[in-house]
Amino acid sequence: MRSAATLALPMIILPAAAVSSFIVPESTKIKNRINHNGQPTSSTQNYLFTMNKKLTAEELENSYPEGKPATYDLMPGEIGLGPESIVRPLLKQTQLQNRKLKVVYDAKKHGWDARTFHAKVDAKGASVVLAKCRGQWIGGYNPRGWASLGGVRSSVASFLFYQKFPVVGGWQKLRVSRNGSMACGKDEFDAGIYFGADSLVIPLTGDRKKLCVSRLGYYFETGPGKKTTLLPLKGADSNLDELFVISGVYGKDEVIPNSGGVSELGFF
């Protein structure tokens, strides 16, 4: 009889597709860097850093805030009229909650064009789309960002939002529905903004580059107002007046989470 130490263990062979889903592109490989406080330099590294530690329930809850649906709660606002200040209250329980923000794409300045859009937003990580239509702000939060790698980039933490009272402010968030989100429904180099297949679509192509389409209920919920669209006029697509993408500011030694390929295993 063989001893336990000499028992042969069965070899487990994973399909190539399964193995490839865990391969991190060269541009997003984790750098073994620690900042001056002795902590990893990104939220992704922090997650890897704490895998071998015994975490409390609270630490585990906070180790990756976007492994769960978005919160409806808002943060206190900040002084300022720029796009960064406008979206700040919406970022509670996100990667960008405590991070300095910057506008990486301004359609009026950079052009209403899908390829130009991707040149500005790709590899920037989690981002907020902020659009103005008929005087009302609408938009969405994409935790997975864009990379022009094709396919979709899903996240249970994605959400859409609209301004409830254009004059005095107030926001309503709309969570991912039970049918899944597709925070980025089309990550193609020549396609614009797609939250779901139709929840918030700004193609940035064709003759109507400012066109915005929104159909709620399948990929994102309709909210307390049972809205069928984010747009001010029900049943009518509209042209946008303004369009911005806001991303986080990262140091030169920081790795930007979700800046390249992402795993689509259904966890986030």
Coordinates of C-alpha atoms in Angstrom, one line a residue:
M1 CA 0.0 0.0 0.0
R2 CA 1.4 3.4 -0.9
S3 CA 1.9 6.0 1.8
A4 CA -0.1 9.2 1.6
A5 CA 3.1 11.0 0.6
T6 CA 3.5 9.0 -2.5
L7 CA 0.0 8.8 -3.8
A8 CA -0.3 10.2 -7.3
L9 CA -2.7 13.0 -7.7
P10 CA -4.9 13.4 -10.8
M11 CA -3.9 16.1 -13.2
I12 CA -6.5 18.8 -13.9
I13 CA -6.3 20.2 -17.4
L14 CA -8.2 23.4 -18.0
P15 CA -9.5 24.3 -21.4
A16 CA -7.5 26.9 -23.2
A17 CA -10.4 29.4 -23.1
A18 CA -10.6 29.1 -19.3
V19 CA -6.9 29.7 -18.9
S20 CA -6.9 32.7 -21.3
S21 CA -9.6 34.4 -19.3
F22 CA -7.1 34.7 -16.4
I23 CA -4.3 36.1 -18.6
V24 CA -3.7 39.8 -17.9
P25 CA -2.5 41.8 -20.9
E26 CA 1.0 43.2 -20.7
S27 CA -0.2 46.7 -20.3
T28 CA -2.1 45.9 -17.2
K29 CA 0.2 43.5 -15.4
I30 CA 0.5 44.2 -11.7
K31 CA 3.6 46.2 -10.7
N32 CA 5.3 45.1 -7.5
R33 CA 5.4 48.6 -6.1
I34 CA 4.6 49.9 -2.6
N35 CA 4.0 53.6 -1.8
H36 CA 5.7 55.6 0.9
N37 CA 3.1 54.4 3.4
G38 CA 3.9 50.8 2.8
Q39 CA 0.7 50.1 0.9
P40 CA 0.1 48.8 -2.6
T41 CA -0.3 51.6 -5.2
S42 CA -3.7 50.7 -6.6
S43 CA -7.0 49.1 -5.5
T44 CA -6.2 46.1 -7.6
Q45 CA -2.9 45.6 -5.8
N46 CA -4.6 46.2 -2.5
Y47 CA -6.9 43.3 -3.3
L48 CA -4.0 41.0 -4.1
F49 CA -2.0 42.3 -1.1
T50 CA -4.8 41.4 1.3
M51 CA -5.6 37.9 -0.2
N52 CA -3.2 36.3 2.3
K53 CA -4.4 38.3 5.3
K54 CA -7.3 37.2 7.5
L55 CA -9.8 40.0 7.0
T56 CA -12.7 41.1 9.2
A57 CA -16.1 41.2 7.6
E58 CA -15.9 45.0 7.4
E59 CA -12.4 44.9 5.7
L60 CA -13.7 42.3 3.3
E61 CA -16.7 44.4 2.5
N62 CA -14.5 47.4 1.8
S63 CA -11.6 45.6 0.0
Y64 CA -13.4 46.0 -3.4
P65 CA -16.4 48.3 -3.1
E66 CA -17.7 47.4 -6.6
G67 CA -18.2 43.7 -6.1
K68 CA -21.8 44.6 -5.2
P69 CA -24.6 46.7 -6.7
A70 CA -24.4 50.5 -6.6
T71 CA -25.8 52.4 -3.6
Y72 CA -28.6 54.9 -4.0
D73 CA -26.9 57.1 -1.4
L74 CA -25.2 60.4 -2.4
M75 CA -22.1 62.1 -1.2
P76 CA -21.9 65.7 -0.1
G77 CA -21.3 68.0 -3.0
E78 CA -18.3 70.2 -3.5
I79 CA -17.8 73.8 -4.5
G80 CA -17.5 74.2 -8.2
L81 CA -19.5 74.2 -11.5
G82 CA -17.3 72.0 -13.6
P83 CA -18.2 68.5 -14.6
E84 CA -16.0 67.0 -11.9
S85 CA -18.0 68.8 -9.2
I86 CA -21.3 68.0 -10.8
V87 CA -20.7 64.2 -10.6
R88 CA -19.0 64.1 -7.2
P89 CA -22.2 63.4 -5.2
L90 CA -22.9 60.3 -7.3
L91 CA -19.6 58.5 -6.5
K92 CA -20.3 57.0 -3.1
Q93 CA -19.1 53.4 -2.9
T94 CA -17.1 53.6 -6.2
Q95 CA -13.4 53.4 -7.1
L96 CA -13.6 57.2 -7.6
Q97 CA -15.2 58.1 -4.3
N98 CA -12.0 59.6 -2.7
R99 CA -10.0 60.2 -5.9
K100 CA -9.3 63.5 -7.6
L101 CA -11.2 63.8 -10.9
K102 CA -10.5 65.2 -14.3
V103 CA -12.3 65.6 -17.6
V104 CA -10.7 63.4 -20.2
Y105 CA -13.2 63.9 -23.0
D106 CA -15.2 67.0 -23.8
A107 CA -17.2 66.5 -27.0
K108 CA -17.4 70.3 -27.8
K109 CA -13.6 70.6 -27.5
H110 CA -12.4 67.3 -28.8
G111 CA -15.1 66.5 -31.3
W112 CA -18.3 64.4 -31.5
D113 CA -16.6 61.4 -33.0
A114 CA -16.3 57.8 -31.7
R115 CA -12.6 57.3 -32.6
T116 CA -11.7 60.6 -31.0
F117 CA -13.7 59.5 -27.9
H118 CA -11.7 56.3 -27.6
A119 CA -8.4 58.1 -28.1
K120 CA -9.3 60.2 -25.0
V121 CA -11.0 57.6 -22.7
D122 CA -9.3 54.3 -23.4
A123 CA -7.1 52.9 -20.5
K124 CA -8.4 55.5 -18.1
G125 CA -10.3 53.0 -15.9
A126 CA -13.5 53.7 -14.1
S127 CA -15.3 56.7 -15.6
V128 CA -18.4 58.8 -15.5
V129 CA -20.4 59.9 -18.6
L130 CA -22.1 63.2 -18.1
A131 CA -24.4 64.5 -20.8
K132 CA -26.8 67.5 -21.0
C133 CA -30.0 67.1 -23.0
R134 CA -32.6 69.9 -23.2
G135 CA -31.1 71.5 -20.1
Q136 CA -31.1 68.3 -18.0
W137 CA -28.1 66.3 -16.9
I138 CA -28.1 62.6 -17.4
G139 CA -25.4 60.0 -17.6
G140 CA -23.9 56.7 -16.3
Y141 CA -21.0 55.3 -14.3
N142 CA -18.8 52.7 -16.0
P143 CA -16.6 50.9 -13.4
R144 CA -14.8 48.9 -16.1
G145 CA -13.8 51.8 -18.5
W146 CA -13.0 51.4 -22.2
A147 CA -10.0 49.8 -24.0
S148 CA -11.1 49.3 -27.6
L149 CA -10.6 45.5 -27.2
G150 CA -14.1 44.5 -28.5
G151 CA -16.8 42.7 -26.7
V152 CA -18.6 44.0 -23.5
R153 CA -17.4 45.0 -20.1
S154 CA -20.0 44.2 -17.5
S155 CA -20.3 45.3 -13.9
V156 CA -22.9 44.9 -11.2
A157 CA -21.8 48.2 -9.8
S158 CA -22.6 50.2 -12.9
F159 CA -25.5 52.7 -12.7
L160 CA -27.3 55.4 -14.7
F161 CA -28.5 58.7 -13.3
Y162 CA -30.6 61.7 -14.1
Q163 CA -31.2 65.1 -12.6
K164 CA -34.6 65.1 -11.0
F165 CA -34.9 68.9 -10.8
P166 CA -32.8 70.7 -13.3
V167 CA -33.0 74.1 -11.6
V168 CA -32.3 73.2 -8.0
G169 CA -30.5 69.9 -8.5
G170 CA -31.2 66.4 -7.0
W171 CA -30.2 63.1 -8.5
Q172 CA -31.8 59.7 -9.0
K173 CA -29.6 56.6 -9.6
L174 CA -30.7 53.6 -11.6
R175 CA -29.1 50.3 -10.7
V176 CA -28.3 47.4 -12.9
S177 CA -31.5 45.2 -13.4
R178 CA -31.7 41.5 -12.7
N179 CA -30.9 40.9 -16.4
G180 CA -27.3 42.2 -16.2
S181 CA -25.7 45.5 -17.0
M182 CA -23.1 45.6 -19.7
A183 CA -21.6 48.8 -18.2
C184 CA -19.8 49.1 -21.6
G185 CA -22.0 47.3 -24.1
K186 CA -19.7 47.8 -27.1
D187 CA -16.0 48.3 -26.5
E188 CA -15.1 48.8 -30.2
F189 CA -12.6 51.5 -31.4
D190 CA -15.2 53.0 -33.7
A191 CA -18.3 52.8 -31.5
G192 CA -19.4 55.4 -29.0
I193 CA -21.0 55.0 -25.6
Y194 CA -23.2 52.0 -24.8
F195 CA -24.7 51.3 -21.4
G196 CA -26.4 48.0 -22.1
A197 CA -27.6 47.6 -25.6
D198 CA -30.1 50.4 -25.4
S199 CA -30.2 51.9 -21.8
L200 CA -28.0 54.9 -22.7
V201 CA -26.6 54.9 -26.2
I202 CA -24.5 57.8 -27.7
P203 CA -23.1 56.3 -31.0
L204 CA -21.0 59.4 -32.0
T205 CA -21.2 58.2 -35.6
G206 CA -23.2 58.8 -38.8
D207 CA -25.0 62.0 -39.7
R208 CA -26.4 62.6 -36.2
K209 CA -23.2 62.4 -34.1
K210 CA -25.0 64.1 -31.1
L211 CA -27.8 61.6 -31.1
C212 CA -28.8 60.0 -27.7
V213 CA -31.1 57.0 -27.3
S214 CA -32.4 55.6 -24.0
R215 CA -34.6 52.6 -23.2
L216 CA -34.9 51.6 -19.6
G217 CA -36.2 48.4 -18.0
Y218 CA -34.1 45.5 -19.4
Y219 CA -30.4 46.2 -18.6
F220 CA -31.1 49.0 -16.0
E221 CA -34.0 49.5 -13.8
T222 CA -36.8 52.1 -14.3
G223 CA -36.5 53.5 -10.8
P224 CA -39.1 54.9 -8.5
G225 CA -40.6 57.0 -11.2
K226 CA -41.0 54.0 -13.5
K227 CA -39.2 55.9 -16.3
T228 CA -38.9 54.3 -19.6
T229 CA -36.1 56.6 -20.7
L230 CA -33.4 58.9 -19.3
L231 CA -34.3 61.6 -21.8
P232 CA -36.5 64.5 -20.9
L233 CA -39.1 63.7 -23.6
K234 CA -40.7 60.3 -23.3
G235 CA -40.7 58.3 -26.5
A236 CA -38.4 60.7 -28.4
D237 CA -34.7 60.4 -29.1
S238 CA -32.7 63.6 -28.7
N239 CA -29.5 65.4 -29.7
L240 CA -27.2 66.3 -26.8
D241 CA -26.0 69.8 -25.9
E242 CA -22.9 68.7 -24.0
L243 CA -21.0 65.5 -23.3
F244 CA -18.2 64.8 -20.9
V245 CA -16.3 61.8 -19.6
I246 CA -14.7 62.2 -16.2
S247 CA -12.0 59.8 -14.9
G248 CA -9.7 59.6 -11.9
V249 CA -6.3 61.2 -11.5
Y250 CA -3.5 58.6 -10.9
G251 CA 0.1 59.0 -10.0
K252 CA 2.9 57.8 -12.3
D253 CA 3.6 54.8 -10.1
E254 CA -0.1 53.8 -9.8
V255 CA -1.7 51.0 -11.8
I256 CA -5.1 52.1 -13.1
P257 CA -7.6 49.3 -12.3
N258 CA -9.5 48.0 -15.4
S259 CA -7.4 50.0 -17.8
G260 CA -6.8 47.0 -20.1
G261 CA -8.4 43.6 -20.5
V262 CA -11.0 42.6 -17.9
S263 CA -12.2 39.2 -16.9
E264 CA -15.8 38.4 -17.8
L265 CA -16.5 35.7 -15.2
G266 CA -19.7 37.2 -14.0
F267 CA -18.4 38.3 -10.6
F268 CA -18.5 42.0 -11.2

